[in-house]
PDB file of C-alpha atoms in Angstrom:
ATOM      1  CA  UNK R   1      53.791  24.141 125.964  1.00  0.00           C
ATOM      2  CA  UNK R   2      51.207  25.284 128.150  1.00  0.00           C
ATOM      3  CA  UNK R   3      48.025  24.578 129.030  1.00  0.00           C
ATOM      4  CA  UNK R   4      46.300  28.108 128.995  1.00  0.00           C
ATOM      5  CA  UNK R   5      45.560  28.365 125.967  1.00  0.00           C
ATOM      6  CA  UNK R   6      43.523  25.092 126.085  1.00  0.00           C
ATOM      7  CA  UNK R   7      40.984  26.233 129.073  1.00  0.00           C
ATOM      8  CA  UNK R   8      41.329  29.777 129.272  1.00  0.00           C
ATOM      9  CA  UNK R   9      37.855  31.225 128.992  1.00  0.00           C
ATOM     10  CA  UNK R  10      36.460  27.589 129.328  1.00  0.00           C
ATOM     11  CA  UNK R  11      33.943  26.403 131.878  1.00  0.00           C
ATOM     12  CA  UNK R  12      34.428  23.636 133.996  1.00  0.00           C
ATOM     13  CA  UNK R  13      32.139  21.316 136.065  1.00  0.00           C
ATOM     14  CA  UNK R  14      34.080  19.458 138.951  1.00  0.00           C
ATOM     15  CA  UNK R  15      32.255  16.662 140.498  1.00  0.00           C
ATOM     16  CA  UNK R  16      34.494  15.585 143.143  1.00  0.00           C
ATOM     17  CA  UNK R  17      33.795  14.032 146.909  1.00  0.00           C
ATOM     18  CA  UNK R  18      36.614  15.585 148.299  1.00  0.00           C
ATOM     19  CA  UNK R  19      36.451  19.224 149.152  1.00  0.00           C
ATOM     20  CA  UNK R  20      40.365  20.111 149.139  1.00  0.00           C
ATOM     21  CA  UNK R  21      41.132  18.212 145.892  1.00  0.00           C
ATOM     22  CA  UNK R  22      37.793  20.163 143.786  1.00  0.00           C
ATOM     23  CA  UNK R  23      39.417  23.304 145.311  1.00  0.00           C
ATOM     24  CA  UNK R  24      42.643  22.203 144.114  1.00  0.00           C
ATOM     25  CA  UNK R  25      41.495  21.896 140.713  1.00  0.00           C
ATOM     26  CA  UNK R  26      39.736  24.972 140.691  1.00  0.00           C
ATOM     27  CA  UNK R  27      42.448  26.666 141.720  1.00  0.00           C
ATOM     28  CA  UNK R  28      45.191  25.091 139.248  1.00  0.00           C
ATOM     29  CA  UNK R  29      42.074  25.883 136.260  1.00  0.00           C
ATOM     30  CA  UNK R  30      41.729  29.618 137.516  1.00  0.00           C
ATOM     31  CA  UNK R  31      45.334  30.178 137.417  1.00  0.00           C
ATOM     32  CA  UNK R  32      45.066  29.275 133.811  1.00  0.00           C
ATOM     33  CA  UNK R  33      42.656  31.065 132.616  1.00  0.00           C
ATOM     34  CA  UNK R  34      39.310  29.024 132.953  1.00  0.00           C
ATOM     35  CA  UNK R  35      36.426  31.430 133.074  1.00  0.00           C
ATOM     36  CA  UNK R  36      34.098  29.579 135.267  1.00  0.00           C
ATOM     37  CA  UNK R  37      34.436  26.683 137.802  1.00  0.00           C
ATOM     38  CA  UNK R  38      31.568  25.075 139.122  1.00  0.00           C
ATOM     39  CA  UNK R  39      31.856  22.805 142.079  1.00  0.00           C
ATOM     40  CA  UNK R  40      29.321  19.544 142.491  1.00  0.00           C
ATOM     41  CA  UNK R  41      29.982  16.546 144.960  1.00  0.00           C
ATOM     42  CA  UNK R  42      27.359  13.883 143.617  1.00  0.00           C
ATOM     43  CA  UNK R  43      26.374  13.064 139.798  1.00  0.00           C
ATOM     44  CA  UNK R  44      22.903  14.225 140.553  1.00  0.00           C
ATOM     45  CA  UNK R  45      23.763  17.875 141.320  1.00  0.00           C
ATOM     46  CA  UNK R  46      26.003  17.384 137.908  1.00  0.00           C
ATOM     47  CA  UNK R  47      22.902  16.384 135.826  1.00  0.00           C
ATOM     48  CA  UNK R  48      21.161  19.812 137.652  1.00  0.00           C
ATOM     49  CA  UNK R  49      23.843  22.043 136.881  1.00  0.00           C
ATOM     50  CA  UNK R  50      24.107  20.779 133.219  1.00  0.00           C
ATOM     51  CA  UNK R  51      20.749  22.435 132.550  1.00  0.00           C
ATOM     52  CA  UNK R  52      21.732  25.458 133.371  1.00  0.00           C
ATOM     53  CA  UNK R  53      25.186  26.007 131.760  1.00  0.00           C
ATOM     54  CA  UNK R  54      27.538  24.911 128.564  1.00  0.00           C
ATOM     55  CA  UNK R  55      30.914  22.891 129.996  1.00  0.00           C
ATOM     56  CA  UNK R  56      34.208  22.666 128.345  1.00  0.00           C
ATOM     57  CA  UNK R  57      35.600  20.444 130.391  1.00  0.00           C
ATOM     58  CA  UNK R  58      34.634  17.346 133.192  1.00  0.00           C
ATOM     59  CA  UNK R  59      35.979  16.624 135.722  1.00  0.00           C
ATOM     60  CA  UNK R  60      34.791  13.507 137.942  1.00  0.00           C
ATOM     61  CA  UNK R  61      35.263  11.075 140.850  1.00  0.00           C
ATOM     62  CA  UNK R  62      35.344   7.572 140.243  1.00  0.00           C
ATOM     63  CA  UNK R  63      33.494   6.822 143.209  1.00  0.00           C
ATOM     64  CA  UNK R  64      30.547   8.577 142.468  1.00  0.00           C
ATOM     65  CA  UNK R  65      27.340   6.450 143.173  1.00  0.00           C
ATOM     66  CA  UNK R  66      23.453   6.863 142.044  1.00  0.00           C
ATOM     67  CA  UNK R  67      24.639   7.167 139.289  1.00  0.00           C
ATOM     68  CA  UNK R  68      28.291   6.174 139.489  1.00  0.00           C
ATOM     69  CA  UNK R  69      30.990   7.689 137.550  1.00  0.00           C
ATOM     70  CA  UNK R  70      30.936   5.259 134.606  1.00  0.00           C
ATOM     71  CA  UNK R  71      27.301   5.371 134.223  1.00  0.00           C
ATOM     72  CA  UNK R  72      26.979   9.312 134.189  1.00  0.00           C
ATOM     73  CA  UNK R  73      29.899   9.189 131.680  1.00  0.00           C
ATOM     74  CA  UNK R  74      28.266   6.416 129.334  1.00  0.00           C
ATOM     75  CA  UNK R  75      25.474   8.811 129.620  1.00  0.00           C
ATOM     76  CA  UNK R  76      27.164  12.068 129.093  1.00  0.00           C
ATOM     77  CA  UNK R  77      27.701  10.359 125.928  1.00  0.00           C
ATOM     78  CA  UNK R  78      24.484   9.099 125.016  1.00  0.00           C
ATOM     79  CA  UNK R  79      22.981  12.119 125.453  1.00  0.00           C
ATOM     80  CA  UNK R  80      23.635  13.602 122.183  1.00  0.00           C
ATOM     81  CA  UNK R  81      23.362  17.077 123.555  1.00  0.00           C
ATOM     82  CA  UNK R  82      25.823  20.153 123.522  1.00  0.00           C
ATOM     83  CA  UNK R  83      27.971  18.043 126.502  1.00  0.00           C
ATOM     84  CA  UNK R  84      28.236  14.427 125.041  1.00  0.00           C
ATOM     85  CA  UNK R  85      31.663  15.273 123.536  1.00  0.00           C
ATOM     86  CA  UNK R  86      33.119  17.741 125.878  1.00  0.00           C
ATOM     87  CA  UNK R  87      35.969  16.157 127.423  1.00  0.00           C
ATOM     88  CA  UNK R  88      36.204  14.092 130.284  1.00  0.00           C
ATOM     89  CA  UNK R  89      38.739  13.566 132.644  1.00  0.00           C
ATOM     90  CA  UNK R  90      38.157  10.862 135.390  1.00  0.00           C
ATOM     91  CA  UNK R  91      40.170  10.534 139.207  1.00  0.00           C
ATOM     92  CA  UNK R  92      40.720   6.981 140.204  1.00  0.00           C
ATOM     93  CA  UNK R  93      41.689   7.430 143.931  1.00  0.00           C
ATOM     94  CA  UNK R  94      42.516   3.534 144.063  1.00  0.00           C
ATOM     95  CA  UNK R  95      43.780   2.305 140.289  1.00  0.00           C
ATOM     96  CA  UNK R  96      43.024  -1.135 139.522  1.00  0.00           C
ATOM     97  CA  UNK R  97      43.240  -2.410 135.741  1.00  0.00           C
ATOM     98  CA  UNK R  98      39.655  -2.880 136.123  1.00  0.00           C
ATOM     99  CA  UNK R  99      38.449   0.696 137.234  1.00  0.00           C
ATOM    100  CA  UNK R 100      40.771   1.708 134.057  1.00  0.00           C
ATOM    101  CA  UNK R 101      39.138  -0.429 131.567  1.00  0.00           C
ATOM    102  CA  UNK R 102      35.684   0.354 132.813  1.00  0.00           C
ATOM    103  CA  UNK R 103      36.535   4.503 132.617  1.00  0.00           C
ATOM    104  CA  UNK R 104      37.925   4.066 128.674  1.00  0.00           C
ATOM    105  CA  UNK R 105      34.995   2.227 128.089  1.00  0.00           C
ATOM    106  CA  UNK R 106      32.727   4.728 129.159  1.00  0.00           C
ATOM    107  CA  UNK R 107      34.359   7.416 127.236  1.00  0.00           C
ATOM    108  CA  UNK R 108      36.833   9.318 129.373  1.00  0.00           C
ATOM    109  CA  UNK R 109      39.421  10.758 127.778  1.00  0.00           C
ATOM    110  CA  UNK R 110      42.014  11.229 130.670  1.00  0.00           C
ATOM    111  CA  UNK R 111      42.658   9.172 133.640  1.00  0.00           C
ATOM    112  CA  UNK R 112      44.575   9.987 136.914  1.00  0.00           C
ATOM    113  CA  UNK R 113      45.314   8.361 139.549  1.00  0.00           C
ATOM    114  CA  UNK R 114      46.144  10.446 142.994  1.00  0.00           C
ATOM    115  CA  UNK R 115      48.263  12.456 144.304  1.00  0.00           C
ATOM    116  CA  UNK R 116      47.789  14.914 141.371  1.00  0.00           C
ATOM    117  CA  UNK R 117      50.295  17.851 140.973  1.00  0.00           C
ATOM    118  CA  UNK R 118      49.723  20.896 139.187  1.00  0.00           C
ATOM    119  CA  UNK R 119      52.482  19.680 136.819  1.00  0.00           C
ATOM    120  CA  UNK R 120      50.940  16.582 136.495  1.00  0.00           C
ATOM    121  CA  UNK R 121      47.578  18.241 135.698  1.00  0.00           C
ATOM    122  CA  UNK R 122      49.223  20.677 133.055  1.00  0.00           C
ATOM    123  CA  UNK R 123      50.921  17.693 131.096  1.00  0.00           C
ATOM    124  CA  UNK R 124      47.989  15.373 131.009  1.00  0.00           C
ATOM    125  CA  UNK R 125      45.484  18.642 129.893  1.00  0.00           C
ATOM    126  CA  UNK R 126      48.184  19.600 127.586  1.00  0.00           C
ATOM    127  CA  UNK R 127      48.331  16.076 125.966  1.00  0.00           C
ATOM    128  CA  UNK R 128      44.742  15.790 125.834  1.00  0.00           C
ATOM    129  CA  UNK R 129      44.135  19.350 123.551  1.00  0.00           C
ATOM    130  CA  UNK R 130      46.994  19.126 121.784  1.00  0.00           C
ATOM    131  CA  UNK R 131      46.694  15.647 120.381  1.00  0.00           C
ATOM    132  CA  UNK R 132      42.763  15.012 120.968  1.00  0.00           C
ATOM    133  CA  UNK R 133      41.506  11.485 119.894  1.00  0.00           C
ATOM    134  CA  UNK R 134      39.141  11.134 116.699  1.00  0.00           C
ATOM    135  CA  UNK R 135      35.773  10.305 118.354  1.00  0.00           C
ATOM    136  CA  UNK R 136      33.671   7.714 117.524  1.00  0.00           C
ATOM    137  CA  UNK R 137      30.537   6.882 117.563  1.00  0.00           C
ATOM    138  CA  UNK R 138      29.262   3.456 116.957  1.00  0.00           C
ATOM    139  CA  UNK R 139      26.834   1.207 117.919  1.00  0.00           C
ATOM    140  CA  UNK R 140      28.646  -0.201 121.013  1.00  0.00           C
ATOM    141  CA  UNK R 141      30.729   2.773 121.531  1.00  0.00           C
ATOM    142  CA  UNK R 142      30.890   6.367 121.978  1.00  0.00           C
ATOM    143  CA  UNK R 143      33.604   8.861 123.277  1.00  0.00           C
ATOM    144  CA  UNK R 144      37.351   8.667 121.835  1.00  0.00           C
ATOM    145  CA  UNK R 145      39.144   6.177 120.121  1.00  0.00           C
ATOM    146  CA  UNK R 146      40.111   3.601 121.926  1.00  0.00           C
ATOM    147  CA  UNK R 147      42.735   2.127 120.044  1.00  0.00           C
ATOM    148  CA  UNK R 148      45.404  -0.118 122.087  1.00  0.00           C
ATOM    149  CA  UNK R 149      47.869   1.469 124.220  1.00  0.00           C
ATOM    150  CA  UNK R 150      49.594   1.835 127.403  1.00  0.00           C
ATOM    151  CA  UNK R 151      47.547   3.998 129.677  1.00  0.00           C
ATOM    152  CA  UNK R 152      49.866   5.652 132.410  1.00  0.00           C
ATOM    153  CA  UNK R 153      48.057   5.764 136.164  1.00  0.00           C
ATOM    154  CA  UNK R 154      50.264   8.267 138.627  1.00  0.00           C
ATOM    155  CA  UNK R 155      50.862   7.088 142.087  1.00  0.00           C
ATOM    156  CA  UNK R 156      53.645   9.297 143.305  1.00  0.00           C
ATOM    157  CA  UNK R 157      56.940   9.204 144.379  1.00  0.00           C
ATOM    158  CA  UNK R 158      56.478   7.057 147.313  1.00  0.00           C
ATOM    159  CA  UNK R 159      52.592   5.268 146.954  1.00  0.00           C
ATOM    160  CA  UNK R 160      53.842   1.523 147.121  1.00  0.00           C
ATOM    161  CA  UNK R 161      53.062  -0.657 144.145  1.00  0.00           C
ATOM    162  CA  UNK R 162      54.425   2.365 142.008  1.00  0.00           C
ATOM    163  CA  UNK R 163      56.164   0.522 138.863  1.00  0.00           C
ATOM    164  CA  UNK R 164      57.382   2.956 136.443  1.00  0.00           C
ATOM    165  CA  UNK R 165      59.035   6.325 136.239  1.00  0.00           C
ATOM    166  CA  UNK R 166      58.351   8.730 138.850  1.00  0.00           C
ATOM    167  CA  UNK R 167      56.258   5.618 140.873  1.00  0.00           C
ATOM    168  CA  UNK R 168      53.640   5.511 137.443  1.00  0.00           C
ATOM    169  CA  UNK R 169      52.131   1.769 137.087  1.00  0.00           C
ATOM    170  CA  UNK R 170      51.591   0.993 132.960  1.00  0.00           C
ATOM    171  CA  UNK R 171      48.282  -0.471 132.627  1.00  0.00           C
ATOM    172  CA  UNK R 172      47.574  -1.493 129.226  1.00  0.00           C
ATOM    173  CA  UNK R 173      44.491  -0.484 127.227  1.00  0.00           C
ATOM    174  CA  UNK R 174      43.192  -2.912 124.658  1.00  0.00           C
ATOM    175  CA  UNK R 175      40.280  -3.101 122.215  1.00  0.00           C
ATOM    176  CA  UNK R 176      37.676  -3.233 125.085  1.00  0.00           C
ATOM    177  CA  UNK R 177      34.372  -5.550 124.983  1.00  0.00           C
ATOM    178  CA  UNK R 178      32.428  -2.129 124.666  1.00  0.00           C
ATOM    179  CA  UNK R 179      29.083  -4.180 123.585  1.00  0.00           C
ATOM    180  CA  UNK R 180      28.857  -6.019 127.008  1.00  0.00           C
ATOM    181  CA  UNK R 181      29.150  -2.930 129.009  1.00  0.00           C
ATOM    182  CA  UNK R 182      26.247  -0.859 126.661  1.00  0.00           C
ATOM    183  CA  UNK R 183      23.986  -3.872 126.774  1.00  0.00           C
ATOM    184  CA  UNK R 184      24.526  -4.496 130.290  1.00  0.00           C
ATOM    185  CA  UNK R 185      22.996  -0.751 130.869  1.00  0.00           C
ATOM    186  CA  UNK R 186      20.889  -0.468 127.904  1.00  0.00           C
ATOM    187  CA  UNK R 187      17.419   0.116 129.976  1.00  0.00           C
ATOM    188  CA  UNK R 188      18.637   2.752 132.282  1.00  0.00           C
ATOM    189  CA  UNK R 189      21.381   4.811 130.453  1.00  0.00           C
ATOM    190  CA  UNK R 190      18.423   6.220 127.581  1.00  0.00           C
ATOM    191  CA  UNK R 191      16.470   7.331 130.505  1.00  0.00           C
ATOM    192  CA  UNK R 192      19.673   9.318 132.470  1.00  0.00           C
ATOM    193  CA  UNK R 193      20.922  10.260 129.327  1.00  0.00           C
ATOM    194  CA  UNK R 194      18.132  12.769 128.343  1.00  0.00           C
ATOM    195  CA  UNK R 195      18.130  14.025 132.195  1.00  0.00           C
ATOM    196  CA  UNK R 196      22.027  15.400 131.320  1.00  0.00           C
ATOM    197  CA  UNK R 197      20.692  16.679 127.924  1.00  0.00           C
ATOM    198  CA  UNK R 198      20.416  20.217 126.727  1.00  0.00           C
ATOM    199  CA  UNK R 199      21.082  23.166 129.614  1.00  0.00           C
ATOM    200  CA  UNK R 200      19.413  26.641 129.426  1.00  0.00           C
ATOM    201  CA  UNK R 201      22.220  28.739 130.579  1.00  0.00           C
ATOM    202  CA  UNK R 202      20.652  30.052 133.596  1.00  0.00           C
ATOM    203  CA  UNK R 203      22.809  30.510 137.229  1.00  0.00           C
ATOM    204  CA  UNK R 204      22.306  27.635 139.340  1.00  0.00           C
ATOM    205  CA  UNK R 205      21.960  28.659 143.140  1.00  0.00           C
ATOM    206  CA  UNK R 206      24.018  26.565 145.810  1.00  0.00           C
ATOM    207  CA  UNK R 207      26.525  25.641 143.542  1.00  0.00           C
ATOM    208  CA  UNK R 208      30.398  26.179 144.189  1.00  0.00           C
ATOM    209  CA  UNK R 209      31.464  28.738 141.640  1.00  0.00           C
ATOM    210  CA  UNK R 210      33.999  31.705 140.573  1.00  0.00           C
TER     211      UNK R 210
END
C-alpha cells in the first residue's frame, strides 16, 4: 500500500537542523502528493509558522533546544488547538532507550532513527495512517496510546550497534511514568502551549516552502 493517499493534499511543517535531510523530506512528501511543505530549523520559527497555517503532519528534530523537541511536542499537545492531534513524527539522530521513552511520552506518534530511506519513510507513514492509535487524553497524558510494545529504531545496514533485521535495535516501550514528566514541566508548558495555539492562515515570509 502506499502512502499517497495518506498526505496527498496535506501540509507539512518540517523542523529539522539539517538542511539536506528537511529537503529530503520535502522532497520524498512532494513526490507523494503533499500540497505544501514548510521548512523551519528551530521550535521557535515552528510556534511562528503555526499561526499562520493548518498542518497535517510534524515533522521534528530531537535536538531541538529553547524549547527542545519534547517540550514543543508536550505542548503541541496541550495546546488544545486545531494542531494538538495532528501527527507527529520525531528524528532521533543518536537513539538511546531514553530519548525513545522521553519522545512516546511526549506524544509522538512515529520515531526514526537515521539514515532514513524513502522506503523507510513510506512504511513507517503508511503504518502510522493506516492503523492510527486511539488518542488519549488524560490527566498525565496526551497524544496516542501508549500501550506496551516493541518500538523499532532504524540504524542501517552498517551503523554499529545495529541488532535486528536490516541493522534495527528493538527498544521496548512500556507503560511510561507520564505524571513525572507533566509535573516536572507543569509551570512552563501552559504558557508555550497557548503560543502554538490557533493559526490564522496567513503566508508566513522567510519560510522554506513549495
Amino acid at each position: 500500500m502506499s502512502v499517497r493517499p495518506y498526505v496527498e493534499k496535506k501540509t507539512a511543517l518540517i523542523i529539522l537542523k539539517n538542511d539536506h535531510l528537511a529537503l529530503f523530506v520535502r522532497h520524498f512528501l512532494r513526490a507523494n502528493g503533499t500540497d505544501q511543505t514548510t521548512i523551519v530549523y528551530s521550535t521557535r520559527e515552528a510556534q511562528e509558522a503555526m499561526r499562520n497555517y493548518d498542518f497535517d503532519l510534524f515533522f521534528i528534530d530531537y535536538d531541538m533546544e529553547e524549547p527542545t523537541a519534547v517540550e514543543w511536542v508536550r505542548a503541541l499537545r496541550l495546546s488544545d488547538g486545531p494542531g494538538s492531534e495532528v501527527p507527529v513524527v520525531i528524528i532521533i539522530p543518536a537513539a538511546s532507550k531514553e530519548k525513545v521513552w522521553a519522545a512516546r511520552d511526549a506524544g509522538v506518534n512515529e520515531i526514526l532513527g537515521l539514515p532514513i530511506t524513502s522506503n523507510l519513510l513510506e512504511a513507517r507513514l503508511t503504518k502510522m495512517y493506516a492503523h492510527p492509535k486511539p488518542f488519549i487524553r488524560v490527566p498525565t497524558y496526551i497524544g496516542p496510546c501508549r500501550r506496551r510494545e516493541v518500538v523499532q529504531i532504524y540504524h542501517g545496514d552498517n551503523r554499529r550497534g545495529g541488532k535486528g533485521r536490516n541493522g534495527e535495535e528493538s527498544l521496548l516501550g512500556d507503560d511510561f511514568d507520564t505524571a513525572a514528566l507533566v509535573a516536572a514541566s507543569a509551570a512552563d508548558m501552559p504558557s508555550l502551549a497557548r503560543e502554538i495555539k490557533g493559526p490564522a492562515r496567513l503566508n508566513t515570509p522567510g519560510k522554506r516552502q513549495d
